[in-house]
């Protein structure tokens, strides 16, 4: 390949890199007003411009924007959509990292070893900055909502005649720190009254509260999260409704759905049903351990394993990498919820998952 096309690639990559850094710099400057991060991004952008000044003057001569096929592809593709500021940040961090990797490879092809090492160093700086940016932009509850072992779900028809309020109180006393409200057959008023009380209880115990399906209800009661399914509103639409502070979970049943969830900006995914379950109506066939193992190895999102998980099989789920596990009737249907929770945690502890 002659040098000219390589310089054309470097010109496009340099522009993409510095444009992405400028977007991030402005975002950190004006949204959280983080002076340190904004300054770090600005310094990196200036450093890249300085170190590539000679290269840029040659690269721009190879520019041919009018005949760039990428422009045609972009113009004829779907319109760009972002579900919030965190989504914008992720997209631009990836843009910068990918551009720097491309610059690194082209510098190697042009026998520019010092620039090659410089671009590699910049890329690793951006990896570190990305973590700091997301920690700044994404509220702690969204990042850490699955930092617990048991994900409990209400199920009034499987609660031995006890109310959801009573069951949730017993869950809290058992040190369960994440509860989802899932009641399909109650009236809107009943759901609202129960969720309002459960929100108060969970807040008193320092626990997280998620509402299933209903983003409006989650907003009304001040829930920490809303969990949606594949046939519900898309994550981007829900994010527009609930804002930046509420976590959004999405049920997934296949590698394709998990990849789409990652791209959509979901904060966590449900992985299942692992086993056959009758707790939820209209549920799909069990996905088994193959899909669970795929998520563990390939999807960098927090996840909760769900579906048909009981005391007798939870160890099989845990040993395959599930750190947060959902149990429904095993807990709501237990005569002694505290005792059942201890039994579950003893099993997990024996698998080396809890200390």
XYZ file of C-alpha atoms in Angstrom:
355
model
C 0.000 0.000 0.000
C 1.391 3.463 -0.893
C 1.782 6.023 1.901
C -1.067 8.236 0.692
C -3.973 5.950 1.713
C -2.306 5.335 5.087
C -2.043 9.067 5.701
C -5.682 9.409 4.732
C -6.596 6.844 7.396
C -4.468 8.688 9.945
C -6.087 12.004 9.083
C -9.572 10.556 9.673
C -8.470 8.819 12.880
C -6.782 11.937 14.265
C -9.926 13.958 13.666
C -12.127 11.268 15.218
C -9.846 10.995 18.239
C -9.665 14.711 19.001
C -13.350 15.299 18.286
C -14.261 12.561 20.746
C -11.941 14.030 23.373
C -13.501 17.461 22.889
C -17.013 16.068 23.370
C -15.901 14.409 26.611
C -14.036 17.508 27.760
C -17.073 19.750 27.257
C -19.377 17.223 28.909
C -17.234 16.963 32.031
C -16.776 20.720 32.093
C -20.449 21.682 31.945
C -22.472 18.716 33.296
C -20.837 17.596 36.564
C -18.410 20.566 36.310
C -15.503 18.253 37.068
C -12.468 20.505 36.654
C -9.869 17.770 37.127
C -11.333 15.385 34.542
C -12.053 18.147 32.046
C -8.481 19.383 32.395
C -7.060 15.863 31.984
C -9.020 15.412 28.756
C -7.941 18.831 27.486
C -4.290 18.114 28.256
C -4.463 14.780 26.452
C -6.069 16.396 23.403
C -3.404 19.115 23.305
C -0.652 16.537 23.767
C -1.920 14.527 20.794
C -2.142 17.660 18.636
C 1.391 18.670 19.606
C 2.981 15.256 19.055
C 1.235 14.786 15.699
C 1.708 18.293 14.300
C 4.165 17.189 11.611
C 2.119 14.094 10.809
C -1.114 16.087 10.612
C 0.304 18.489 8.023
C 1.083 15.530 5.758
C -2.117 13.662 6.561
C -4.386 16.571 5.700
C -2.926 16.641 2.184
C -4.260 13.105 1.689
C -7.752 14.121 2.815
C -10.616 13.575 0.350
C -13.776 14.229 2.342
C -15.975 14.655 -0.731
C -15.242 11.109 -1.880
C -15.160 9.441 1.527
C -17.443 6.351 1.365
C -17.827 6.535 5.134
C -19.829 9.743 4.763
C -22.301 8.035 2.413
C -22.648 5.090 4.793
C -23.241 7.437 7.725
C -25.804 9.551 5.872
C -27.784 6.519 4.731
C -27.645 4.722 8.073
C -30.058 5.005 11.002
C -29.989 8.322 12.874
C -27.713 8.433 15.895
C -29.509 7.953 19.209
C -28.190 8.346 22.736
C -30.116 7.330 25.844
C -28.439 9.875 28.119
C -25.200 11.569 29.090
C -23.588 8.324 30.213
C -24.387 6.798 26.818
C -22.760 9.783 25.089
C -19.685 9.357 27.286
C -19.354 5.640 26.542
C -19.759 6.199 22.800
C -17.076 8.884 22.701
C -14.648 6.965 24.908
C -14.934 4.037 22.511
C -14.522 6.382 19.530
C -11.286 7.773 20.968
C -9.920 4.338 21.928
C -10.671 2.864 18.490
C -9.157 5.883 16.714
C -5.976 5.615 18.778
C -5.702 1.912 18.021
C -6.041 2.669 14.315
C -3.381 5.398 14.575
C -1.098 2.980 16.385
C -1.383 0.410 13.592
C -0.898 2.942 10.786
C 2.150 4.412 12.548
C 3.621 0.924 12.716
C 2.937 0.424 9.006
C 4.691 3.710 8.228
C 7.707 2.761 10.382
C 7.074 5.420 13.022
C 7.914 3.486 16.221
C 7.936 6.502 18.541
C 4.477 7.618 17.414
C 3.271 4.034 17.656
C 4.293 3.899 21.323
C 2.826 7.363 21.924
C -0.585 6.346 20.575
C -0.510 3.161 22.650
C 0.240 5.206 25.779
C -2.615 7.592 24.994
C -5.002 4.690 24.473
C -4.254 3.296 27.912
C -4.698 6.742 29.414
C -8.184 6.842 27.904
C -9.028 3.456 29.418
C -8.311 4.910 32.839
C -10.137 8.165 32.091
C -13.187 6.207 30.881
C -13.545 4.547 34.274
C -13.303 7.881 36.075
C -15.776 9.514 33.672
C -18.403 6.801 34.122
C -17.969 6.850 37.892
C -18.638 10.591 37.727
C -21.588 10.536 35.323
C -23.372 7.344 36.352
C -24.934 7.527 39.826
C -23.667 4.959 42.305
C -27.033 3.174 42.516
C -26.920 2.439 38.798
C -23.360 1.118 38.917
C -23.772 -0.921 42.074
C -27.393 -2.054 42.163
C -26.391 -5.699 41.698
C -23.593 -5.586 44.253
C -25.428 -8.130 46.366
C -25.901 -11.888 46.427
C -29.684 -12.336 46.444
C -32.162 -10.613 44.150
C -35.618 -11.154 45.662
C -38.939 -10.703 43.834
C -42.408 -10.400 45.329
C -45.018 -13.019 44.454
C -48.173 -12.561 46.522
C -49.825 -15.722 45.188
C -46.857 -17.754 46.460
C -46.437 -16.092 49.862
C -48.420 -18.431 52.139
C -51.225 -15.878 52.524
C -48.900 -13.131 53.746
C -48.989 -9.644 52.281
C -46.156 -8.338 50.140
C -45.474 -5.787 52.866
C -45.012 -8.491 55.485
C -42.844 -10.582 53.173
C -40.599 -7.635 52.297
C -40.168 -6.795 55.991
C -39.038 -10.364 56.628
C -36.670 -10.126 53.648
C -35.155 -6.983 55.114
C -34.754 -8.624 58.524
C -32.953 -11.465 56.714
C -30.473 -8.908 55.319
C -31.697 -9.166 51.729
C -30.784 -5.858 50.145
C -32.463 -5.930 46.722
C -36.158 -6.448 46.082
C -38.157 -6.242 42.882
C -41.901 -5.638 42.960
C -43.593 -7.858 40.349
C -47.360 -8.151 40.542
C -49.186 -8.520 37.235
C -52.775 -9.005 38.384
C -53.312 -6.186 40.886
C -54.993 -2.871 40.155
C -52.900 0.223 39.530
C -54.011 1.646 42.878
C -53.042 -1.536 44.734
C -49.634 -1.555 43.070
C -49.069 2.096 43.926
C -50.021 1.688 47.590
C -47.869 -1.417 48.007
C -44.878 0.083 46.208
C -45.092 3.268 48.234
C -44.893 1.266 51.464
C -42.182 -1.087 50.166
C -40.117 1.892 49.056
C -40.307 3.281 52.594
C -39.316 -0.053 54.141
C -36.395 -0.666 51.796
C -35.098 2.869 52.277
C -35.221 2.450 56.051
C -33.062 -0.678 55.708
C -30.694 0.813 53.137
C -31.895 -1.658 50.501
C -32.484 -1.142 46.773
C -35.974 -1.293 45.286
C -36.835 -2.137 41.669
C -40.245 -2.037 39.994
C -41.040 -4.524 37.256
C -42.209 -3.198 33.857
C -43.860 0.047 35.010
C -41.519 3.042 34.665
C -44.260 5.484 35.653
C -44.890 3.601 38.881
C -41.163 3.436 39.577
C -40.944 7.207 39.188
C -43.989 7.888 41.356
C -42.661 5.927 44.324
C -38.998 6.916 43.911
C -37.697 3.430 43.136
C -33.994 2.818 42.541
C -34.630 0.936 39.329
C -37.087 -0.399 36.790
C -36.821 -3.816 35.158
C -38.201 -4.297 31.645
C -38.653 -7.205 29.251
C -37.914 -7.753 25.597
C -41.447 -6.756 24.588
C -41.579 -3.601 26.714
C -40.505 -0.087 25.769
C -36.884 0.107 24.537
C -34.189 1.081 27.016
C -33.563 4.401 25.254
C -37.222 5.416 25.641
C -37.312 4.350 29.283
C -34.106 6.298 29.968
C -35.681 9.445 28.522
C -38.601 8.958 30.892
C -36.809 8.046 34.126
C -33.724 10.239 33.729
C -30.109 9.516 34.623
C -30.434 8.441 38.252
C -32.578 5.303 37.956
C -31.126 1.914 37.070
C -32.649 0.049 34.123
C -32.554 -3.746 34.020
C -33.466 -5.770 30.936
C -34.435 -9.434 30.693
C -32.422 -11.370 28.106
C -32.618 -14.923 26.830
C -29.914 -15.182 24.150
C -26.427 -13.946 23.236
C -27.960 -11.619 20.642
C -30.251 -10.026 23.210
C -27.375 -9.628 25.660
C -25.257 -7.853 23.041
C -28.190 -5.603 22.176
C -28.724 -4.820 25.870
C -25.085 -3.783 26.202
C -25.415 -1.470 23.199
C -28.716 -0.048 24.460
C -27.294 1.345 27.690
C -29.025 -1.048 30.099
C -27.419 -0.975 33.550
C -27.821 -4.704 34.110
C -29.444 -7.725 32.510
C -31.474 -10.671 33.677
C -30.086 -13.975 32.377
C -32.597 -16.773 32.147
C -34.715 -18.620 32.757
C -31.907 -20.961 33.754
C -34.370 -23.725 34.661
C -38.021 -24.312 33.970
C -40.225 -21.979 35.994
C -43.935 -21.589 36.607
C -43.702 -18.435 38.692
C -43.972 -16.141 35.687
C -46.673 -16.484 33.039
C -45.766 -16.545 29.330
C -42.149 -17.337 30.059
C -39.800 -18.642 27.372
C -38.104 -22.045 27.421
C -35.135 -22.480 29.781
C -31.849 -21.188 28.391
C -29.744 -23.491 30.565
C -26.097 -23.018 31.485
C -24.811 -22.390 27.957
C -26.220 -18.884 27.807
C -25.199 -18.136 31.396
C -21.614 -19.142 30.638
C -21.661 -17.013 27.468
C -22.653 -13.925 29.464
C -20.015 -14.567 32.117
C -17.292 -14.754 29.462
C -18.445 -12.180 26.925
C -20.812 -9.525 28.290
C -19.265 -6.776 30.481
C -22.530 -5.920 32.210
C -23.732 -6.776 35.712
C -26.272 -9.583 35.512
C -28.669 -11.509 37.683
C -29.281 -15.215 37.029
C -32.994 -15.983 37.218
C -35.579 -18.672 36.600
C -36.377 -21.848 38.490
C -33.457 -21.425 40.895
C -33.922 -23.294 44.185
C -31.857 -24.461 47.118
C -31.105 -27.776 45.401
C -29.658 -26.212 42.223
C -28.314 -22.788 43.228
C -24.787 -24.153 43.672
C -24.751 -25.101 39.969
C -25.605 -21.513 39.033
C -23.078 -19.980 41.417
C -20.165 -22.145 40.352
C -20.664 -20.999 36.751
C -19.946 -17.406 37.677
C -23.274 -15.890 38.779
C -22.579 -13.423 41.568
C -26.168 -12.165 41.958
C -28.918 -14.780 41.905
C -32.676 -14.346 41.871
C -34.961 -16.594 43.890
C -38.708 -16.005 43.963
C -40.946 -18.673 45.494
C -38.027 -20.271 47.336
C -38.039 -17.139 49.495
C -41.613 -15.818 49.353
C -42.997 -19.314 49.946
C -40.703 -20.132 52.839
C -42.341 -20.460 56.235
C -39.225 -18.956 57.785
C -37.776 -16.437 55.311
C -34.842 -15.643 57.574
C -33.968 -19.313 57.960
C -34.297 -19.966 54.237
C -32.044 -17.026 53.442
C -29.381 -18.351 55.819
C -29.613 -21.759 54.150
C -29.124 -20.180 50.717
C -26.133 -18.176 51.887
C -24.566 -21.186 53.537
C -24.682 -22.979 50.182
C -23.138 -20.015 48.400
C -20.468 -19.723 51.073
C -19.444 -23.344 50.587
C -18.877 -22.545 46.930
C -16.398 -19.881 47.974
C -18.604 -17.019 46.888
C -19.201 -15.411 50.259
C -16.907 -14.755 53.191
